[in-house]
Tab-separated table of C-alpha atoms in Angstrom:
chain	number	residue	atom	x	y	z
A	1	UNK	CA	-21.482	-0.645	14.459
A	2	UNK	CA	-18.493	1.155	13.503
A	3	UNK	CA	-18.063	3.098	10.523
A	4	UNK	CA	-14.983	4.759	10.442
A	5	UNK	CA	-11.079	3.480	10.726
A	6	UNK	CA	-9.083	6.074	12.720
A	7	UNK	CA	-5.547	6.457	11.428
A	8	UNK	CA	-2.087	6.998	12.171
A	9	UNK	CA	0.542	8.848	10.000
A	10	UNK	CA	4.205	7.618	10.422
A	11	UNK	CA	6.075	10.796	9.873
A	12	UNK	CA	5.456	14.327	8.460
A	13	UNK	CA	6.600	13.838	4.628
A	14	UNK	CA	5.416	16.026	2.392
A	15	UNK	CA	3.568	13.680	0.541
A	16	UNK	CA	1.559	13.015	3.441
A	17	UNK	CA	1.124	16.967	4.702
A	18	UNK	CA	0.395	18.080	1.390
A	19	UNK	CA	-1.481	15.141	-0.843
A	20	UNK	CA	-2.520	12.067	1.489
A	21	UNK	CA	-3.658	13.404	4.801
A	22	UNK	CA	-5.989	16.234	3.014
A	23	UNK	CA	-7.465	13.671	0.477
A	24	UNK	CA	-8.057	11.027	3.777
A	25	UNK	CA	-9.640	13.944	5.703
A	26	UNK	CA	-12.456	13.766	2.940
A	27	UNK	CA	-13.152	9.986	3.225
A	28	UNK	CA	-16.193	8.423	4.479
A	29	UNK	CA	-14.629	5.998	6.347
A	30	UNK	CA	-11.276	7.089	7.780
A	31	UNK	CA	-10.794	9.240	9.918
A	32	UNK	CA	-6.908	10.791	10.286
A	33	UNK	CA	-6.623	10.733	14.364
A	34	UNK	CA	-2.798	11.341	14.513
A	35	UNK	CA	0.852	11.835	13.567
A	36	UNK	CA	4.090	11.109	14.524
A	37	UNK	CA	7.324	12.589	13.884
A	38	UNK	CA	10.485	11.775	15.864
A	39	UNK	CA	10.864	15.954	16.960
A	40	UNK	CA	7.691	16.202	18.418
A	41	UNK	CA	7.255	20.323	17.798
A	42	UNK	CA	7.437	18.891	13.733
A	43	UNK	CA	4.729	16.491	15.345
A	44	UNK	CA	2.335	19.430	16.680
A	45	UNK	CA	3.124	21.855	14.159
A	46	UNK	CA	1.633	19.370	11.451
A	47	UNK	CA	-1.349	18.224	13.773
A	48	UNK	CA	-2.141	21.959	14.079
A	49	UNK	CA	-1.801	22.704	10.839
A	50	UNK	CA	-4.173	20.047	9.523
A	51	UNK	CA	-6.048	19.914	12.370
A	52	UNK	CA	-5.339	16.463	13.403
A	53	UNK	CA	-6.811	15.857	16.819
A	54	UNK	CA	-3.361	13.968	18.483
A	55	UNK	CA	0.460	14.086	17.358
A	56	UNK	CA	2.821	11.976	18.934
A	57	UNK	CA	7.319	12.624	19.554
A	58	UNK	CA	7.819	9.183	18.219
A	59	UNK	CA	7.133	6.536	16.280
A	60	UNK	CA	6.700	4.251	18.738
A	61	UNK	CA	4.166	6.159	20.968
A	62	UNK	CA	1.677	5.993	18.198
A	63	UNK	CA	1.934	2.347	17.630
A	64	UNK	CA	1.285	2.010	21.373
A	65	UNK	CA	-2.201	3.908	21.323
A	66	UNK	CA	-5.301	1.421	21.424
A	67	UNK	CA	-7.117	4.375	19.539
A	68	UNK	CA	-4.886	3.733	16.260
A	69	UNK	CA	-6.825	1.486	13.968
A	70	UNK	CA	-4.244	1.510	11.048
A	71	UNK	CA	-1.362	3.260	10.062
A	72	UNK	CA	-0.343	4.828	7.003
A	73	UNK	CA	3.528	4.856	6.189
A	74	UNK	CA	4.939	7.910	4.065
A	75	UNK	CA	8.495	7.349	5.264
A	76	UNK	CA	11.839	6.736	3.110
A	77	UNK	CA	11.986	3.501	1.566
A	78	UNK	CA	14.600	1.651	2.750
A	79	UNK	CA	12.118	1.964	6.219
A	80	UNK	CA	8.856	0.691	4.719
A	81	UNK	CA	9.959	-2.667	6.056
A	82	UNK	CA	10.804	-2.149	9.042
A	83	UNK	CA	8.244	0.233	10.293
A	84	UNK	CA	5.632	-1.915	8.313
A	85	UNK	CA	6.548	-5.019	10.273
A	86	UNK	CA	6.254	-2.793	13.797
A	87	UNK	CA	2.805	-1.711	12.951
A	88	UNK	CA	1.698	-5.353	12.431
A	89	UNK	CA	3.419	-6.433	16.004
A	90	UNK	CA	1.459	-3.658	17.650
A	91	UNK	CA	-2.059	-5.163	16.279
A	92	UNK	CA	-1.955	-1.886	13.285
A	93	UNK	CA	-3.293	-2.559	9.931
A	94	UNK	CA	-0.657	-1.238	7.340
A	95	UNK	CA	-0.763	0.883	4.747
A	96	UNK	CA	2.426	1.808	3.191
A	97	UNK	CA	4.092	3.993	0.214
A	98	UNK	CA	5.341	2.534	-2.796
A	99	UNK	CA	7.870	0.759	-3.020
A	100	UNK	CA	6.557	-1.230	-0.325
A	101	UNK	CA	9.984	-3.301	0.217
A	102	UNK	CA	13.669	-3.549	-1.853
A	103	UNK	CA	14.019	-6.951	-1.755
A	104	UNK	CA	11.972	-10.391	-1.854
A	105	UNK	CA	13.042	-11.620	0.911
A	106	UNK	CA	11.016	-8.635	2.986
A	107	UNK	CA	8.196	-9.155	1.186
A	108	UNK	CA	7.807	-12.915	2.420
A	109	UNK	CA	8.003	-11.437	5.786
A	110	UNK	CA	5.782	-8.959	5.416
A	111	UNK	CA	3.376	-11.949	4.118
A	112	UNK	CA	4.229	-14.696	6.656
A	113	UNK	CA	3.604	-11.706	9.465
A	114	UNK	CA	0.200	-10.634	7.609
A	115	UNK	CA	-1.083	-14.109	7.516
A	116	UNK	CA	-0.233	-14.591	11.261
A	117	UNK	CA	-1.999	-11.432	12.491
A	118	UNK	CA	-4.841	-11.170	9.948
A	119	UNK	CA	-4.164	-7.502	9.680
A	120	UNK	CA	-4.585	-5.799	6.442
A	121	UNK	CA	-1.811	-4.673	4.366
A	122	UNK	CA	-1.481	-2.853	1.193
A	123	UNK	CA	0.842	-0.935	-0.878
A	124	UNK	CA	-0.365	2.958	-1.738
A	125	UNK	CA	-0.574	2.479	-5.343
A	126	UNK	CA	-3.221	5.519	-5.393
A	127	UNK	CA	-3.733	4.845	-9.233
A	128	UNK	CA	-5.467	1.870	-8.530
A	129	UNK	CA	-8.466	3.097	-7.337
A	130	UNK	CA	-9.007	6.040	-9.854
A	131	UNK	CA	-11.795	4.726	-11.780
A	132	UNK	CA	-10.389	5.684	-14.839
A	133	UNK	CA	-7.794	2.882	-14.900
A	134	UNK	CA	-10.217	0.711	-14.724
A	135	UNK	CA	-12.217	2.047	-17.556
A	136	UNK	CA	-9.381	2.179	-19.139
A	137	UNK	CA	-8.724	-1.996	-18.727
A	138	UNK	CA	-12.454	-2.371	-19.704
A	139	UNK	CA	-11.808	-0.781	-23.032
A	140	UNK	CA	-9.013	-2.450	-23.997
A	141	UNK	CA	-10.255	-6.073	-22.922
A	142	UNK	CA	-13.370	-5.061	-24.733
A	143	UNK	CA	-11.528	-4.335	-27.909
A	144	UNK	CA	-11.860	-0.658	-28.246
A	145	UNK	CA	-8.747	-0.517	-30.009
A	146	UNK	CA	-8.719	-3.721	-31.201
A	147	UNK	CA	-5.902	-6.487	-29.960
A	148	UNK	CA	-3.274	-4.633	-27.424
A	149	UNK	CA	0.066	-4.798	-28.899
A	150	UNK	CA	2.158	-2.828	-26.965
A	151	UNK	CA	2.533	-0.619	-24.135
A	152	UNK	CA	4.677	2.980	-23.718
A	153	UNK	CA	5.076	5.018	-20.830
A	154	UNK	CA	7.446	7.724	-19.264
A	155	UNK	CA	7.827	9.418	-15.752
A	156	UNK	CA	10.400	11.847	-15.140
A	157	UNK	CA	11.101	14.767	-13.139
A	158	UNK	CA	14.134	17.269	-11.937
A	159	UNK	CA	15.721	16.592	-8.654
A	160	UNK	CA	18.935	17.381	-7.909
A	161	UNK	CA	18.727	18.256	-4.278
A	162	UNK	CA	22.174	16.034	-2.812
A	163	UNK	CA	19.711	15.720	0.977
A	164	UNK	CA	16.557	14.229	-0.925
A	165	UNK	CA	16.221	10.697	-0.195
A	166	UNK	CA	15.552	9.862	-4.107
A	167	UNK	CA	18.964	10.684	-4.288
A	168	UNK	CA	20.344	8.579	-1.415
A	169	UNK	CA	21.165	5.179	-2.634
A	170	UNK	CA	21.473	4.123	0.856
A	171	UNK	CA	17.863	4.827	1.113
A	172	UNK	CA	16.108	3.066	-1.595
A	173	UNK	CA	16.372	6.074	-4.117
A	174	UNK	CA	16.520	6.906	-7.356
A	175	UNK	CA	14.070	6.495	-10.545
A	176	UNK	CA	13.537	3.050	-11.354
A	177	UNK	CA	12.394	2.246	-7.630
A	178	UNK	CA	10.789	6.145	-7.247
A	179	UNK	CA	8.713	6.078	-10.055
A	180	UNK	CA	9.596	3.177	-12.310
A	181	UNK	CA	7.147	1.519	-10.096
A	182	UNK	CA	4.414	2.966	-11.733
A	183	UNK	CA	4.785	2.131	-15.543
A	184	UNK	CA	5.568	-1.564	-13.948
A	185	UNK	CA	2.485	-1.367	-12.385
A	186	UNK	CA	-0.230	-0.168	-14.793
A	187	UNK	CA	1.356	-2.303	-17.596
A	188	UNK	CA	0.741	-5.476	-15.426
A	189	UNK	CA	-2.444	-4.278	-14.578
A	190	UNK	CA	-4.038	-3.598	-18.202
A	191	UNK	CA	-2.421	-7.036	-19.267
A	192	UNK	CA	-3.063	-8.644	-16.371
A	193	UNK	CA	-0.149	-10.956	-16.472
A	194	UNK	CA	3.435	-10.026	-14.977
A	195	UNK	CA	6.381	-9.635	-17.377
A	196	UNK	CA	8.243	-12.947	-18.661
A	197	UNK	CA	11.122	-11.427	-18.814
A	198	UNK	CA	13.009	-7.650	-19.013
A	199	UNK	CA	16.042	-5.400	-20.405
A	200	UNK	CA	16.755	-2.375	-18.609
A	201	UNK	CA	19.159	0.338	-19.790
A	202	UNK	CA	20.897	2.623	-16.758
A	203	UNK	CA	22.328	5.432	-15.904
A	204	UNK	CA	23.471	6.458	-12.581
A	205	UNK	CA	24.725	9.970	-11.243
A	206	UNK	CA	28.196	9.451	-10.415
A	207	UNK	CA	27.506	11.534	-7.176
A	208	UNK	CA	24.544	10.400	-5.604
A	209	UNK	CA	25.488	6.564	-7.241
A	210	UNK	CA	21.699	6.240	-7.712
A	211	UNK	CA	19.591	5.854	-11.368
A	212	UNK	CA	19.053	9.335	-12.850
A	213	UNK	CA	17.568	8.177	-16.085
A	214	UNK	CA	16.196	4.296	-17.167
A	215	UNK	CA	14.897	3.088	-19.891
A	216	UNK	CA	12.866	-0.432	-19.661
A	217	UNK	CA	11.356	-3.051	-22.246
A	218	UNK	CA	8.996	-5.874	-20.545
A	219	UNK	CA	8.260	-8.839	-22.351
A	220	UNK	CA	4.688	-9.673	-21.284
A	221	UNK	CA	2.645	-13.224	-22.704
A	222	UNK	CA	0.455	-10.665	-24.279
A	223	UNK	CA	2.711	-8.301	-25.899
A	224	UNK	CA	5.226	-5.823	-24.887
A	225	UNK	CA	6.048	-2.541	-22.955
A	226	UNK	CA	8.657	-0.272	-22.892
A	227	UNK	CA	9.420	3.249	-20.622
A	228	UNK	CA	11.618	5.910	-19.478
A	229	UNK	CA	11.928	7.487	-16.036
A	230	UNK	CA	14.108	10.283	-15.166
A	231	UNK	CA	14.993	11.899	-11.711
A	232	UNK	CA	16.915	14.396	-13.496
A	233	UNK	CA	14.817	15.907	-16.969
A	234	UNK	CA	11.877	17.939	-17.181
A	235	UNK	CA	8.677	17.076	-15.688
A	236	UNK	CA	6.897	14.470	-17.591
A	237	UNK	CA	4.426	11.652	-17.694
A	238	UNK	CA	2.300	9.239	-20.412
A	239	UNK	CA	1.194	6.236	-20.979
A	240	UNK	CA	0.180	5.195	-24.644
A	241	UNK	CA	-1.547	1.849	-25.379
A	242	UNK	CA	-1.512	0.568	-28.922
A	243	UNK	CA	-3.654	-1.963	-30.592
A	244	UNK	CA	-4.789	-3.229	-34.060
A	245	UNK	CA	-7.562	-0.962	-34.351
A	246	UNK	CA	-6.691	2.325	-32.850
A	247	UNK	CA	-4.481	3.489	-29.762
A	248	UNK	CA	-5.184	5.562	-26.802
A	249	UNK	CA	-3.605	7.724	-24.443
A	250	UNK	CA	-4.155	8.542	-21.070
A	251	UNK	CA	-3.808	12.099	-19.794
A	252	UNK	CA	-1.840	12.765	-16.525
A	253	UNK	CA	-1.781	9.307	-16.076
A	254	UNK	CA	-0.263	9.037	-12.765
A	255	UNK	CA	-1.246	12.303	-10.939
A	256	UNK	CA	-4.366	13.131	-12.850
A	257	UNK	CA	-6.102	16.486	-11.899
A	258	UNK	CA	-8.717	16.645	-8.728
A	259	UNK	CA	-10.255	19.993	-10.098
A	260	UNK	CA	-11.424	18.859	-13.655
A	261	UNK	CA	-12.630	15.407	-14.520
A	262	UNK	CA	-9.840	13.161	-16.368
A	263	UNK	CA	-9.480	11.972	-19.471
A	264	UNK	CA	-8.681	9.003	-21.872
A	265	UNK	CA	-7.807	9.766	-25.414
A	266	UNK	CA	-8.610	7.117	-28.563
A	267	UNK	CA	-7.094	8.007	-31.747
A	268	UNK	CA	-8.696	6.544	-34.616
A	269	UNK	CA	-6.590	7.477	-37.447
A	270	UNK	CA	-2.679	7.928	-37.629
A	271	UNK	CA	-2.959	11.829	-37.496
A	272	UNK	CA	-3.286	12.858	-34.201
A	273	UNK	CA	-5.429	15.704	-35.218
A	274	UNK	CA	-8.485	13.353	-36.987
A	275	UNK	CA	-11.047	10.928	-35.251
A	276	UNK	CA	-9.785	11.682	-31.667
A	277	UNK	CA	-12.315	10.235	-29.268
A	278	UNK	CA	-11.865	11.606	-25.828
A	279	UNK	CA	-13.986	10.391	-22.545
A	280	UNK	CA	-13.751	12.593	-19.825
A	281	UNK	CA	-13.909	10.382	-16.500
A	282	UNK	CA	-15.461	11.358	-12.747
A	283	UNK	CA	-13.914	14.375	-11.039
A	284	UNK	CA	-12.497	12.228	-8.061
A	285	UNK	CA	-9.037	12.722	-5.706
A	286	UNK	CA	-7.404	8.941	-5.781
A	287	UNK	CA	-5.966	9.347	-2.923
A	288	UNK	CA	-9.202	10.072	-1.102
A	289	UNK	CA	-10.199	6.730	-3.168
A	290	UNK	CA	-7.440	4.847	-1.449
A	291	UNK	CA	-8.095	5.789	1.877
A	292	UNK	CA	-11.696	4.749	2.030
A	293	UNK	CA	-11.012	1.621	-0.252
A	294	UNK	CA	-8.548	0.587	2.449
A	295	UNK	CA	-10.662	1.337	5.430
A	296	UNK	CA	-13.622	-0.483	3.800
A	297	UNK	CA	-11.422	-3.655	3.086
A	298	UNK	CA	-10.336	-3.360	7.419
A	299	UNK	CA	-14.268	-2.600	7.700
A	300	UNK	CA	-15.598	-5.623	5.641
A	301	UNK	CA	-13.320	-7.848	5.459
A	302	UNK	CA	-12.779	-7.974	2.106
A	303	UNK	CA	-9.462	-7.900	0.232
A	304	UNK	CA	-7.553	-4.495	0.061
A	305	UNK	CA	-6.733	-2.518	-3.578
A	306	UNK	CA	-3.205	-4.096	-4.237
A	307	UNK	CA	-2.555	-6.606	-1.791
A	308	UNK	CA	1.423	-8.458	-1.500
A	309	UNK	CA	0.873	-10.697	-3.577
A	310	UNK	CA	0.511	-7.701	-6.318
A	311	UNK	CA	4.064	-6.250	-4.937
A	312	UNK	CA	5.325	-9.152	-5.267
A	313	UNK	CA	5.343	-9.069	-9.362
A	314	UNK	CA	5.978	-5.422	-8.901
A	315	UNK	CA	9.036	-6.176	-6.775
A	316	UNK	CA	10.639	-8.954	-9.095
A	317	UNK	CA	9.968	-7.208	-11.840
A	318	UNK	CA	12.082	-3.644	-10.600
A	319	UNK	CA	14.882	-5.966	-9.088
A	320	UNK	CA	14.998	-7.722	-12.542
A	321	UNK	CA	15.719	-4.682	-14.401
A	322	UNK	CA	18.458	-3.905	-11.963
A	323	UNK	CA	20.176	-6.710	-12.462
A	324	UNK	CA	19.594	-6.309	-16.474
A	325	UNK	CA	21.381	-3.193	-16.550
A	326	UNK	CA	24.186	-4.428	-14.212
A	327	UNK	CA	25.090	-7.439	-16.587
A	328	UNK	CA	23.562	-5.876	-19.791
A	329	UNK	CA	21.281	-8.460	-20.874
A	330	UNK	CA	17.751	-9.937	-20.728
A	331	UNK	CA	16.880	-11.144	-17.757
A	332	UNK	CA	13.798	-13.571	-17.070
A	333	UNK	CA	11.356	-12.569	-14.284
């Protein structure tokens, strides 16, 4: 009986080379076969490099190998559609970056395709398999700091390279879709409800004519949420819950550390300095998580981390706060 899912890398981003490929090399259950750029010596210098056993000069060639289980899709955004829709016409279970699609529209057929094939598809929302988020949702629905009120994050970093695609609008860049996506998503996630409505607050580089710096409030039937992400200030991340009783904090929150366990902060008291209660979580790489998560779900047969039907809230949600900040009001999700 088979055991492992052999994979196929759609192009030789850095996120993949760097982060994804080495954590998936570690799973139990996937196994990284090959990769595909469209200059094939980028192709075999990366399969070399990571010792991948084939690379392929295009995209296509890969989607036409029988030995390709699933594929895992690290290019721009404004291609996670397409590509993701070509990997479920060539029989390839998809797994693709975040944000998975710009638009509801591709999402329904993304879904429509999905349920026709019976291929598995799933947006890489790597924090959703650290276990820590979902120690974190236990406390909170358990009451460890008593009834969540409110929810505050921030994600920002500096990037003001004019040829990186988070600074082509053509190409599905900017903050809001880059990283907004993940304040969005844990803040659904802990509440477990999507967002009745939003305000968003923009600004856009007057260059690149994509959002350097955002600033959201979510209005959720439990409470509220609010966050900042930047493309263009210092390198930064939190996420702060607060409740009745206490509030907590959660260290590195989106690219927590793989050499040292992480950690999840309760303050009991209003100085930060008295009653801190920390709990240091598993020493684990999410991304490694992911992979195997995903090639168990192809494996099984069971549902994968964050199916469509989670980017779908996701999705309306990010478009809503675009068109917030384009007519500067509240707009209902």
């Amino acid at each position: 009986m088979k055991n492992k899912i052999n994979w196929g890398v759609l192009s030789v981003a850095k996120i993949a080379v760097n982060k994804v490929i080495p954590a998936m090399q570690q799973c139990k259950h996937a196994n990284i076969l090959g990769i595909a750029s469209r200059d094939a010596a980028k192709a075999n210098e990366a399969a070399a490099k990571l010792n991948i056993e084939k690379s392929y000069d295009s995209y296509e060639a890969m989607l036409a190998d029988p030995d390709i289980d699933a594929i895992y899709i690290p290019l721009p955004n404004h291609l996670h559609f397409e590509w993701s829709m070509k990997c479920l016409d060539a029989g390839k279970h998809v797994l693709c970056e975040k944000p998975f699609v710009l638009s509801v529209e591709q999402l329904e057929q993304l879904r429509k395709k999905r349920d026709e094939t019976g291929l598995k598809v799933a947006e890489a929302f790597m924090v959703r398999c650290h276990p820590r988020w979902h120690q974190v949702k236990k406390l909170i629905d358990e009451g460890k700091i008593g009834d969540l009120r409110a929810i505050q994050g921030s994600f920002t970093y500096y990037n003001m390279d004019p040829n990186n695609v988070r600074n082509a609008y053509t190409e599905g860049g900017g903050g809001i879709w880059d990283i907004g996506c993940y304040p969005v998503q844990v803040s659904r996630f802990i509440f477990g409800e999507d967002p009745v409505s939003v305000s968003g607050l923009v600004d856009n580089d007057p260059d690149f004519g994509v959002d350097r710096l955002a600033t959201a409030w979510m209005k959720f039937p439990g409470g509220q949420s609010s966050f900042t992400v930047g493309t263009q200030t210092f390198r930064a991340q939190s996420m702060r819950f607060f409740g009745t009783e206490a509030w907590m904090e959660v260290d590195m929150p989106f690219n927590p550390p793989t050499d040292r366990p992480a950690k999840i902060i309760i303050h009991h008291e209003e100085d930060p300095e008295k009653k801190v209660e920390v709990i240091e979580c598993e020493q684990v790489n999410q991304f490694t998580l992911q992979g195997d998560a995903f090639s168990r779900a192809i494996l099984d047969d069971t549902e994968v981390p964050t199916p469509l039907e989670d980017t779908l809230g996701n999705t309306k949600t990010l478009l809503a706060l675009f068109e917030s900040a384009e007519k500067e009001k509240v707009v209902h999700v």
